[in-house]
Every structure is written in C-alpha cells, then in structure tokens.
Short mmCIF file of C-alpha atoms in Angstrom, two decimals:
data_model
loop_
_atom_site.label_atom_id
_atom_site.label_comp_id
_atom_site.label_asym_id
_atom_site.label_seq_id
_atom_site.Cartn_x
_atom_site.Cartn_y
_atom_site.Cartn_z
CA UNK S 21 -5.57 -79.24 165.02
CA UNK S 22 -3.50 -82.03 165.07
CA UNK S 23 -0.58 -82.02 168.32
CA UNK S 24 2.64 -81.59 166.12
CA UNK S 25 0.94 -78.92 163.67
CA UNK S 26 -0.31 -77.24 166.83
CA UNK S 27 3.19 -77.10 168.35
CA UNK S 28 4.21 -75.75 165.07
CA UNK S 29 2.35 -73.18 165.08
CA UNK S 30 3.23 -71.95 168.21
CA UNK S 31 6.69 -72.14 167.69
CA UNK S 32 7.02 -70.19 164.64
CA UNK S 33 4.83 -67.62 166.08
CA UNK S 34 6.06 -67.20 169.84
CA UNK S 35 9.80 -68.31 169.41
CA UNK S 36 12.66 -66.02 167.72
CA UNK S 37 14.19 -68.54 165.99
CA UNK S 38 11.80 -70.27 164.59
CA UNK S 39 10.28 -66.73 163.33
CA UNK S 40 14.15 -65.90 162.23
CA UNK S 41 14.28 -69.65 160.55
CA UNK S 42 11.13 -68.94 158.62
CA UNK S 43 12.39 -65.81 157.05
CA UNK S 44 15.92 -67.30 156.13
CA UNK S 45 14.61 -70.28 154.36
CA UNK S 46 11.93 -68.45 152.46
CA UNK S 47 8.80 -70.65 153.65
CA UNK S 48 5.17 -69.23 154.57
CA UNK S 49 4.09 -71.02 157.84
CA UNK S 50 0.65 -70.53 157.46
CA UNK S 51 0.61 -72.09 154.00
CA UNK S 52 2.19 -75.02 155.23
CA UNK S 53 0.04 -75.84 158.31
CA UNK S 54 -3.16 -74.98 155.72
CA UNK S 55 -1.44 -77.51 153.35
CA UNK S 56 0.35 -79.96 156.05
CA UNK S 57 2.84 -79.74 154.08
CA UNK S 58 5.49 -81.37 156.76
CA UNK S 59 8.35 -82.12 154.91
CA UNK S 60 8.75 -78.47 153.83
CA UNK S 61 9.32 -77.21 157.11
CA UNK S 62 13.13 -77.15 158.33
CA UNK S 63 15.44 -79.11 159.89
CA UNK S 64 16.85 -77.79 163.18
CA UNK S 65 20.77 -79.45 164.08
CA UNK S 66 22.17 -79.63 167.28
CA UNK S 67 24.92 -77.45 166.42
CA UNK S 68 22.10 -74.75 164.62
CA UNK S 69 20.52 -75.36 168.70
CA UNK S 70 23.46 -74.82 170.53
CA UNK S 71 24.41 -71.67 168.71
CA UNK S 72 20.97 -70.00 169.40
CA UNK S 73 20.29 -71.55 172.77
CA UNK S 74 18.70 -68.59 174.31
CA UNK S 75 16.72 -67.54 171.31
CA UNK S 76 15.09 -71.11 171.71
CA UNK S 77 13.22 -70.06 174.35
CA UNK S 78 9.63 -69.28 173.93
CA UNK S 79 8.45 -65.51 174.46
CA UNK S 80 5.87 -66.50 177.24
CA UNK S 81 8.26 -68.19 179.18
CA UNK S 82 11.43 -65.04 179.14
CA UNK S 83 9.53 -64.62 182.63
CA UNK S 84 10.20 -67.82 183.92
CA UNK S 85 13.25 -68.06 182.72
CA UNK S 86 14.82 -65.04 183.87
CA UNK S 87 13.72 -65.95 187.41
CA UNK S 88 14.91 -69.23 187.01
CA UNK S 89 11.96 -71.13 187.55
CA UNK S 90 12.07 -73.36 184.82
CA UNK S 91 13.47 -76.69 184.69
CA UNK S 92 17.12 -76.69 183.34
CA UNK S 93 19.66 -79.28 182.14
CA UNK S 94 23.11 -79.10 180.34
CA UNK S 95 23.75 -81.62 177.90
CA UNK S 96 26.77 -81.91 175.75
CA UNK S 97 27.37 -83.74 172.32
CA UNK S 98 29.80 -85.82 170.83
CA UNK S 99 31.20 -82.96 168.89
CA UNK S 100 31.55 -80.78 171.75
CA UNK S 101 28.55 -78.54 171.27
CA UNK S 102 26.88 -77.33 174.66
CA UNK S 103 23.47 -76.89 174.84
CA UNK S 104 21.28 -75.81 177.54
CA UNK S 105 17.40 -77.34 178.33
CA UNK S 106 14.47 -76.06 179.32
CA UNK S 107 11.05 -77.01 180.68
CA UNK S 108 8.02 -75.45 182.24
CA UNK S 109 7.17 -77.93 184.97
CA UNK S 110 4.12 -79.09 184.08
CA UNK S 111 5.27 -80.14 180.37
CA UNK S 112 8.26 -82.22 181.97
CA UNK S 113 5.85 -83.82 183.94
CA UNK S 114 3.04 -84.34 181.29
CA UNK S 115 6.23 -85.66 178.84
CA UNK S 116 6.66 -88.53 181.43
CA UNK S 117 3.29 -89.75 182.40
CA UNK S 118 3.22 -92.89 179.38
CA UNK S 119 6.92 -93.58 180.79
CA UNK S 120 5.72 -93.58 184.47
CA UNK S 121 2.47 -95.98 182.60
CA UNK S 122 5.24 -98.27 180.95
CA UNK S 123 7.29 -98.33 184.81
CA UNK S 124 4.13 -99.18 186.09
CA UNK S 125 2.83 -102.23 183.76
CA UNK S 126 6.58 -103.75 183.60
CA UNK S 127 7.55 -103.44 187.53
CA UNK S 128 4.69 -101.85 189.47
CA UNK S 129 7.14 -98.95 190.41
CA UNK S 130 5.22 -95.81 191.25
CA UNK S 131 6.86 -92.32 191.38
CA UNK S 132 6.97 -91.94 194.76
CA UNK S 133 9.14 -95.09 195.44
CA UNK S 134 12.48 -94.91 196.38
CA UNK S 135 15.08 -94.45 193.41
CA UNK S 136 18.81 -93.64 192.88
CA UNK S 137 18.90 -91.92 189.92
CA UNK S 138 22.64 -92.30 188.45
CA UNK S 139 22.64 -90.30 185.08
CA UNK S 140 23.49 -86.78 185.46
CA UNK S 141 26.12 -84.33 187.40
CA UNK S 142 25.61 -82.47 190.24
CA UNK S 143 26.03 -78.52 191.13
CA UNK S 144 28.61 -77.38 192.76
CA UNK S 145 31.23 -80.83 193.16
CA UNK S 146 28.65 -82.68 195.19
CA UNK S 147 28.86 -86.17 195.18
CA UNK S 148 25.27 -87.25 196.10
CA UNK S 149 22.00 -85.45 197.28
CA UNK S 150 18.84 -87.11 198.87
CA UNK S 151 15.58 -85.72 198.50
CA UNK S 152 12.73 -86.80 199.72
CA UNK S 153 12.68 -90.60 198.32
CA UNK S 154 15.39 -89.84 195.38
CA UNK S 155 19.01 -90.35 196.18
CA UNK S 156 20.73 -88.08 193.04
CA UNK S 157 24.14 -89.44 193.22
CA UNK S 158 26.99 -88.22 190.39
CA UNK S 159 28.05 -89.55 187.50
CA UNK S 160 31.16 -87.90 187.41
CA UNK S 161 34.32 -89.53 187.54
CA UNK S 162 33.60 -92.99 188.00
CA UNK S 163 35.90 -95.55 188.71
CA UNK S 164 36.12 -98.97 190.79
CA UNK S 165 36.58 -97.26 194.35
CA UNK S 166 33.95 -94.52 193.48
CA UNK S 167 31.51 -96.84 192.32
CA UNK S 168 32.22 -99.13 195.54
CA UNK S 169 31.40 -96.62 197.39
CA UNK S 170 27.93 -95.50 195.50
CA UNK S 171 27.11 -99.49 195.84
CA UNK S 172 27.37 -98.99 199.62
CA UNK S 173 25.73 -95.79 199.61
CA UNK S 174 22.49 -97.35 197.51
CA UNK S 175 22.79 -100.17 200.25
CA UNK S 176 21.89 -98.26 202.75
CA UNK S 177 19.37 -96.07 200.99
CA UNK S 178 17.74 -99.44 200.28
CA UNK S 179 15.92 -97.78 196.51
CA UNK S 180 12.87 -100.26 194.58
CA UNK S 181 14.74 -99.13 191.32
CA UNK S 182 18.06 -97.41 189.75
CA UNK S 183 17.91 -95.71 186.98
CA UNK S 184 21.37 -95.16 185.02
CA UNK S 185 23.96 -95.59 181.91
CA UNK S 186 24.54 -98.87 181.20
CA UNK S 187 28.54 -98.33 181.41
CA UNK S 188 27.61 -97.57 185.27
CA UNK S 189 25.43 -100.61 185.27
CA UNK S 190 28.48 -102.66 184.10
CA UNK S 191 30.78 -101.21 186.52
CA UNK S 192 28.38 -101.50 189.48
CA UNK S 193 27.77 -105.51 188.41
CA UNK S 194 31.26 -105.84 188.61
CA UNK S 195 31.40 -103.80 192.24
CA UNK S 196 28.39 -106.16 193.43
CA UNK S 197 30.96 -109.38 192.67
CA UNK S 198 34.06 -108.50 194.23
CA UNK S 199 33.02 -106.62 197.16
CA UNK S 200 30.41 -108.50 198.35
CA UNK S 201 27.77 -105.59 198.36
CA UNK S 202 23.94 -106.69 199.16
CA UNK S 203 21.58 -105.24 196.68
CA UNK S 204 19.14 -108.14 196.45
CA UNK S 205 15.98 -105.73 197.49
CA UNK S 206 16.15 -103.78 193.77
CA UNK S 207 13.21 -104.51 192.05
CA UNK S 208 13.74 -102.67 188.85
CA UNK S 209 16.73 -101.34 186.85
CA UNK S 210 15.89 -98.92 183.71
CA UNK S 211 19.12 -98.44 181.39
CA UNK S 212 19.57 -95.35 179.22
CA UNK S 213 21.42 -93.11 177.69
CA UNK S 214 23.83 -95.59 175.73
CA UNK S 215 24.43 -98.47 173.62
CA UNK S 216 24.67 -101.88 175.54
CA UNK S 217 24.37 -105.47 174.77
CA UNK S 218 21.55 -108.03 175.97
CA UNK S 219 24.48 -109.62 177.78
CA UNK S 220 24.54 -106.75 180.50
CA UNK S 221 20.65 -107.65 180.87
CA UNK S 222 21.14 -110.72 181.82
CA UNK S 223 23.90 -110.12 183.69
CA UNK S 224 21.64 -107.44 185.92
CA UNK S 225 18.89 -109.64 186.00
CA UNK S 226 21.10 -112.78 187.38
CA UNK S 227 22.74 -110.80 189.93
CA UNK S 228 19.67 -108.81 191.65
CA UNK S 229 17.00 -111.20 190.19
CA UNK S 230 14.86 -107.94 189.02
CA UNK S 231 13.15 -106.57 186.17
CA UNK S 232 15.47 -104.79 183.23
CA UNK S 233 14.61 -102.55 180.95
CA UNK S 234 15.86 -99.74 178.25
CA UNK S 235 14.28 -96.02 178.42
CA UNK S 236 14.91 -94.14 175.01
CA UNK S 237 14.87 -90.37 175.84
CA UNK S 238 17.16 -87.27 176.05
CA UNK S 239 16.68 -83.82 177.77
CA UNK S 240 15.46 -81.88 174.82
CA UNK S 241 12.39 -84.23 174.37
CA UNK S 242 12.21 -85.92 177.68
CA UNK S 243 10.93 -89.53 177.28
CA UNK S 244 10.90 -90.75 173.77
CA UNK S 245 9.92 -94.88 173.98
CA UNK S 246 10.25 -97.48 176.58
CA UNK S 247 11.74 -101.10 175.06
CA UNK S 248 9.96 -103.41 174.14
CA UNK S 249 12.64 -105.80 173.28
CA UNK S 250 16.37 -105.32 173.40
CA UNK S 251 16.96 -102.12 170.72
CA UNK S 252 13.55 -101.53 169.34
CA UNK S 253 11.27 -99.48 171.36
CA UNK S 254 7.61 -98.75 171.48
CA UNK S 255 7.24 -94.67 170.39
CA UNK S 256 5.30 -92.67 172.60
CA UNK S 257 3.62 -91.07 170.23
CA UNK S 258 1.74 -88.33 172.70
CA UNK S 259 4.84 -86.99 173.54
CA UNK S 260 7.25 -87.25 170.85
CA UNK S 261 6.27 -87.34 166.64
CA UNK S 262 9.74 -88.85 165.13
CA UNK S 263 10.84 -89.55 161.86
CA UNK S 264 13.05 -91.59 160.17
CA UNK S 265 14.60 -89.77 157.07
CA UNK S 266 17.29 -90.65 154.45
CA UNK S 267 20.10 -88.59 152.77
CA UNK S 268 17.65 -87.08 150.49
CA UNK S 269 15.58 -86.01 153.54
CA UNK S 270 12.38 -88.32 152.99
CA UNK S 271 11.06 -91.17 154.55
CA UNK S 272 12.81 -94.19 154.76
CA UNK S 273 10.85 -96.77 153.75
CA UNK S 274 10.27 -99.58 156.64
CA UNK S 275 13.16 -101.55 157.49
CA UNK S 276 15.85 -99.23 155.99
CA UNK S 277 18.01 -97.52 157.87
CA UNK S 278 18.12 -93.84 158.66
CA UNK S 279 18.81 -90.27 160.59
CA UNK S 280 16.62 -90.19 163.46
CA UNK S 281 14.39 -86.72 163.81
CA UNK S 282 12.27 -85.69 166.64
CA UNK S 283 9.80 -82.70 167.27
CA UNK S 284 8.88 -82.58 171.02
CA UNK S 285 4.89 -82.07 171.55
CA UNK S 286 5.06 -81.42 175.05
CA UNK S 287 7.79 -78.35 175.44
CA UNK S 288 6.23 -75.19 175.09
CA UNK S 289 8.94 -73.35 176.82
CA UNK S 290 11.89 -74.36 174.46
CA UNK S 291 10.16 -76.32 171.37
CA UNK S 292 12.08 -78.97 169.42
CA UNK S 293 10.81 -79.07 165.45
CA UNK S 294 12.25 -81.88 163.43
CA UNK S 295 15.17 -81.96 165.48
CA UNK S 296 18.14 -84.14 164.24
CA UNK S 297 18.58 -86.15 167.57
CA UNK S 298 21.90 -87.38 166.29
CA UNK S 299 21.04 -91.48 166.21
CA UNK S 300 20.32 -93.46 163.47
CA UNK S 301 17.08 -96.56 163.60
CA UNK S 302 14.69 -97.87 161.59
CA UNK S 303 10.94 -98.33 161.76
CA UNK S 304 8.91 -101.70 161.84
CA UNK S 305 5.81 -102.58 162.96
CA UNK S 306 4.68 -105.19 165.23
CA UNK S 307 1.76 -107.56 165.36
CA UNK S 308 -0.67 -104.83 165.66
CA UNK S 309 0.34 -102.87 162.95
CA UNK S 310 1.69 -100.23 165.73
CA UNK S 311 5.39 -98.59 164.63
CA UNK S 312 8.25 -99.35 166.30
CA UNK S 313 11.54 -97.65 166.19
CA UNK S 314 14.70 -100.00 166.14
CA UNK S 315 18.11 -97.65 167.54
CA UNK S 316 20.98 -98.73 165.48
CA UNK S 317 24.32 -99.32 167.87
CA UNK S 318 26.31 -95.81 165.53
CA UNK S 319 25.31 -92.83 165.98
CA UNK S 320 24.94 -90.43 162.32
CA UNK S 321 28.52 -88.96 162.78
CA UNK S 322 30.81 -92.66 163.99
CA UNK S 323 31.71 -94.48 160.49
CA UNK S 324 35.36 -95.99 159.46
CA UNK S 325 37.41 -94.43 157.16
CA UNK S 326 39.31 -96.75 154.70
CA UNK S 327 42.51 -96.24 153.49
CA UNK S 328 40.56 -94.91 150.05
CA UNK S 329 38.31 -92.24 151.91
CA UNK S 330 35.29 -94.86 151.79
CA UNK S 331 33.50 -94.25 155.10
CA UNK S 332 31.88 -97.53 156.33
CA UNK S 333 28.82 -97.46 159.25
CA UNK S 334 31.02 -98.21 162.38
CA UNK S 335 27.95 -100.29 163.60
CA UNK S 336 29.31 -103.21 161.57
CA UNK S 337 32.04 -103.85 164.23
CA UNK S 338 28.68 -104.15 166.79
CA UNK S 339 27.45 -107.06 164.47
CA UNK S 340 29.49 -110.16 165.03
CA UNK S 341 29.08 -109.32 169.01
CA UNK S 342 25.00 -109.02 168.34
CA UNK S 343 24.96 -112.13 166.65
CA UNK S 344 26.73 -114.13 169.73
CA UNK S 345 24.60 -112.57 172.03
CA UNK S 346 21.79 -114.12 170.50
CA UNK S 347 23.46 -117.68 170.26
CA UNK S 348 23.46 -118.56 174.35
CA UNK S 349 24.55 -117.44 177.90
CA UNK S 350 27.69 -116.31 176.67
CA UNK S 351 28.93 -113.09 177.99
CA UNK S 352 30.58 -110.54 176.10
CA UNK S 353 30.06 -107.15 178.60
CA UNK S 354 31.95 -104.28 177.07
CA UNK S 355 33.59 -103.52 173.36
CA UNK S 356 35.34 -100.39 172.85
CA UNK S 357 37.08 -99.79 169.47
CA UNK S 358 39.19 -97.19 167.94
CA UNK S 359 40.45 -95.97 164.78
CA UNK S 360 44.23 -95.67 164.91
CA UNK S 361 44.98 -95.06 161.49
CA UNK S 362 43.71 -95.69 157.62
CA UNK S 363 44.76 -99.52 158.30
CA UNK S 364 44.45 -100.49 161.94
CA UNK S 365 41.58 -100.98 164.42
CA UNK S 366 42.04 -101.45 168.21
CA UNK S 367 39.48 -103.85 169.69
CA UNK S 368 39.36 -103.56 173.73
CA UNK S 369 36.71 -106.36 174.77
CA UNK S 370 35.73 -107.53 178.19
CA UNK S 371 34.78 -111.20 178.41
CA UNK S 372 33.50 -113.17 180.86
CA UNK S 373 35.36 -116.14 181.62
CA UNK S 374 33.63 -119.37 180.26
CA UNK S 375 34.51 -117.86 176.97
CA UNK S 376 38.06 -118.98 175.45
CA UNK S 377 39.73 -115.69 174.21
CA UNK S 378 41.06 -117.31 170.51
CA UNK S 379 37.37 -118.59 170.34
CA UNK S 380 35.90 -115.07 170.38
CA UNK S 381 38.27 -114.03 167.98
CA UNK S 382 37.98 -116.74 165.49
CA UNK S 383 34.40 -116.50 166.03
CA UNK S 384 34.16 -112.03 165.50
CA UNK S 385 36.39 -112.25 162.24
CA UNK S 386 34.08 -115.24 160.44
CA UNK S 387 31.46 -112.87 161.75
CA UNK S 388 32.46 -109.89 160.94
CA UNK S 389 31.46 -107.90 157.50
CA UNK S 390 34.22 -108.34 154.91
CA UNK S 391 34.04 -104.73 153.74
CA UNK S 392 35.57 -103.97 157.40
CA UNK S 393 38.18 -107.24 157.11
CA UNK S 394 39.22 -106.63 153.94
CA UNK S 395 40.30 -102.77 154.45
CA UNK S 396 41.91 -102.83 158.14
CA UNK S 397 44.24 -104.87 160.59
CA UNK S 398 42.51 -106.21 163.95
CA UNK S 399 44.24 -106.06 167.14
CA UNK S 400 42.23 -107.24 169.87
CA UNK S 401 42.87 -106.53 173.18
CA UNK S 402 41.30 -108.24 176.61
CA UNK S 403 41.18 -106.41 179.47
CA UNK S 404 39.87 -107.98 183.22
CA UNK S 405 37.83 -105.06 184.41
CA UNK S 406 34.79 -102.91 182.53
CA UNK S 407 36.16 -100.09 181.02
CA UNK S 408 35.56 -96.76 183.50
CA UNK S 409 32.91 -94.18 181.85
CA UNK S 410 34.32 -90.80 181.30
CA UNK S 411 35.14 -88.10 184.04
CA UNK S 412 32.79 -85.70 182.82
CA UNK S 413 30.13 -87.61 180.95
CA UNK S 414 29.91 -90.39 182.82
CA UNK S 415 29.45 -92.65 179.61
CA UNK S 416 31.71 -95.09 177.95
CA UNK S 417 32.32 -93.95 173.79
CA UNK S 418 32.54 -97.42 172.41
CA UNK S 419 34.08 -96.09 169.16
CA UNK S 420 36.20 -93.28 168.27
CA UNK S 421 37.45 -92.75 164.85
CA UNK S 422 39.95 -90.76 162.71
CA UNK S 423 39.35 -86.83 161.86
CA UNK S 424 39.59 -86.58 157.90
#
C-alpha cells in the first residue's frame, strides 16, 4: 500500500478524531482507500488541531504519552491558537534522515558535530543548556545585549553549524560587526522558520565565509524540503506528501499559486492528514522533471484591505524588494510593514549603507504593483538597527494588517 494511504488508514482507525471526523463528514474510509479517492478525504485546520489536541493522539501511543516519553513541542500560530506536538522517537528521527542526507551533501555536517541550535524556548526561564555537542540556547526575548551575549557564548562553544530564524541571523550579523565577536570557525548556517531575503545570505556568507542554506519544516511534520535555491525547495517526498490546492480545494495547476497542505508519513503517534500548514507556494519542476515547491513570502491569512473591502495578497509589498535583490550586491536586510488604516501603510526598512535612501524609494514605488499604489499612502520609515524578533516567539512578523 502506498505510504500516505497507509498512514491513512491507520489514522482513521487508531486515532479518535480522525474516527470522530469520518462520522461527521459522512465518508466511508474503506471505500476511499479501495478507490484512492484522495481528494474526498478531509481537510484538518490548525484551529480544528488545536481544539482536539489530545484526541490527536494515536491509541497505541496513550501509553507513552501519559508517561511522558514521547517527544513534545509547543507551537503557536499567528492567530493565537496553541497546539501541542508529538513524536515517538524513532519517527522524529526517521522524519530527519533525507535532511541530515541534504546537511551532509551541502556542508559535510554530521549529527554528531557541534551545533547551537537557536529556534525554540526553553523550560523553566533558562537561558541556554548544553548537551552533549548541542548548545540549546533561547529564543526568547532577543535584543542587541542578549544576542551579544549568545555571540560570545557560541564563541566559546566553538559549534561547525547554527541553526536558527533568520530575524536572529540578522541580529547576530549585526552583533558580529559592532562588537567585534570571532565566529570565523562556522562552517554551516541553516535558516528556518521565516521569510528572509537572499540579501541576509549573502550577508552570512560574507561575514563567516560558510555555507547557507534554508530548511522548510515545522513541528507537526518535522522536515518538509531543504532549498535548493533561495524560496523553492526540493520536497522530501518520504517524509512529507504535500499539496498545493486552490479555493475550490483542487489542484493548482503548476505555476499558480495556492494553500499549502501537508499529511505527515512518518508520525504515527499524532498523524497529520491534509493538514492546512498555513503558507501559500506553488509547484514547478526542475530539469529532471522532479517537483519543486516555491514558498510564497504571505502566509494564507496576511492580505491588504482597501478602502472598498478588496483584500489584496500582502506578498506584493515583498515584490519590488525581490526584484532588487536580484539586480546586484545591494543590501536591503529587513522590511516590516503594517496596516494602519483603509488608506495608509507603514514601511520600516533596514538598509545597508551604499544604498541612497530616496533611491530605494523611487526605486520600490516604480516597482511596486499599482493595485497596492493606487489604493494606499506610503510612509517609509529607515531605521539603523534590525528590527528585534518578538519576546515570546522569537520571530520578526514582517506584516501585520487591519481586523475587518
């Protein structure tokens, strides 16, 4: 049976609310794994997840789980929805092995080298942990002094590679400069869990002269692709099967735009079935023929809303800064933009310096999509230092909108 019917199958027949789901929407299982009937089977929402956390948990794990020896993380959305994660040990591990492949081929970093992993929060306050040859260290509340002081502290823990947001990346850059802290012995830096421009790769890549690149993934499915080039990642396909689906539900066809959907074929403990990740992409293909899965800069719920109720795809504030990216060694290292009302939009950008401040604007507006010119005011603001990544997420929003 093929991997994504088998997890199915087990889901609907070992976890509650899958067998709960099945009953509410009226579908027979059975016929649709005899028919492979995929696109009948239903969507689960983050928000649907959250709600019934526990009752995502497999029966054959309740063991595990109520002794706590499964592996557990806390994630929290956009929207505010909490939602707790959880692995049997061997399935994390199996999730990871074509990431740990991809580490391999692109850096020849093996798991047991020294890391500083800089992407989640710690128990209890703590502001770092070392064990074994991983330094853990917090991403919560971040700011310059905290962040000179987790430059020094990866100084003298002396890790091959970091793994960790790219707001931290830009705020540790920026540490590296000013305070004169050594970290020429990094050999690899893997960036995930946010947007970023190819200007902070280079800007990594000039300062530690190392390898950069972007890891696709999120605790409910693990690892999802590894980047290929900047924004379009190759899918691993043995441990994730995604989709890319329009408003109708179906298929969008290659190239177009659409809600990304995941169903995780490694976690048996909690399973994941056509799971609305919350990020929108496309597919293409490469030379090969292989898919590959291009992650658009919005996610499904950040859009403007005109002064008419039209709601535009925020990502078209990204484009003009894409496009000069592309055009030279110019640096443009953070945008963050905001919604103030029906008319006005707040631009905060960090620039470096060759780049002339009435330039960059002259150059965003001829840029920028006329649908988003035509319907709001620009006020751009420049601001000296990266903008600091959130006390409790440790990420940096780069758009927030109006509620209507």
């Amino acid at each position: 049976m093929e991997k994504k019917w088998e997890i199915v199958k087990y889901a609907y027949e070992k976890v509650l609310f899958y067998m709960d789901l099945a009953k509410r929407s009226g579908v027979d299982i059975n016929q649709l794994i005899e028919k492979k009937d995929w696109y009948s089977l239903p969507f689960l929402s983050r928000e649907e997840a959250a709600y019934n956390n526990s009752q995502l948990i497999a029966s054959e794990y309740m063991g595990l789980y109520a002794m706590d020896k499964l592996i557990h993380a806390h994630t929290s959305g956009s929207s505010g929805e909490q939602l707790e994660v959880y692995w049997a040990e061997k399935d994390y591990y199996m999730s990871l092995l074509p990431l740990w492949i991809q580490r391999w081929k692109a850096a020849k970093i093996h798991p047991k080298d020294k890391v500083c992993f800089l992407n989640s929060c710690l128990p209890d306050g703590e502001d770092y942990r070392v064990e074994k040859s991983v330094m853990f260290i917090s991403k919560s509340k971040l700011d310059y002094d905290r962040m000179s002081h987790i430059g020094e502290l990866i100084q003298e823990f002396r890790p091959r590679w970091l793994l960790l947001h790219p707001s931290a990346a830009n705020l540790l850059c920026e540490v590296v400069v000013n305070e004169n802290i050594d970290l020429h012995f990094l050999e690899y830096v893997e960036l995930t869990g946010e947007m970023y421009f190819e200007q902070l790769v280079k800007r990594i890549e000039r300062l530690f002269s190392c390898t950069v690149k972007g890891h696709y993934g999120s605790m409910e499915m693990s690892s999802i692709g590894y980047e290929l080039e900047h924004n379009r990642y190759e899918i691993f396909e043995t441990s994730v099967y995604v989709e890319v689906l329009n408003e109708d539900g179906q298929p969008a066809p290659l190239g177009e735009i659409g809600e990304i959907y995941v169903t995780s074929l490694q976690n048996y403990a909690m399973p994941f079935i056509r799971y609305c990740i919350g990020d929108r992409g496309k597919f293409l293909k490469n030379s090969t023929g292989k898919r590959v899965l291009e992650i658009c800069g919005a996610r499904n719920t950040e859009y403007l809303i005109t002064e008419n109720g039209e709601r535009l795809n925020a990502e078209l504030l990204l484009e003009p800064i894409i496009r000069l990216s592309m055009g030279g060694e110019k640096m443009v290292y953070q945008v963050q933009s905001q919604q103030t009302d029906e008319r006005e939009l707040i631009i905060l950008v960090v620039l470096d310096d060759e780049i002339e401040r009435n330039e960059f604007i002259q150059y965003y507006l001829n840029n920028l999509d006329r649908h988003v010119s035509e319907n709001f005011n620009i006020i751009f603001k420049f601001i000296d230092r990266v903008i600091f990544p959130n006390t409790d997420t440790g990420k940096v929003k780069w758009f927030t909108k109006l509620s209507k």
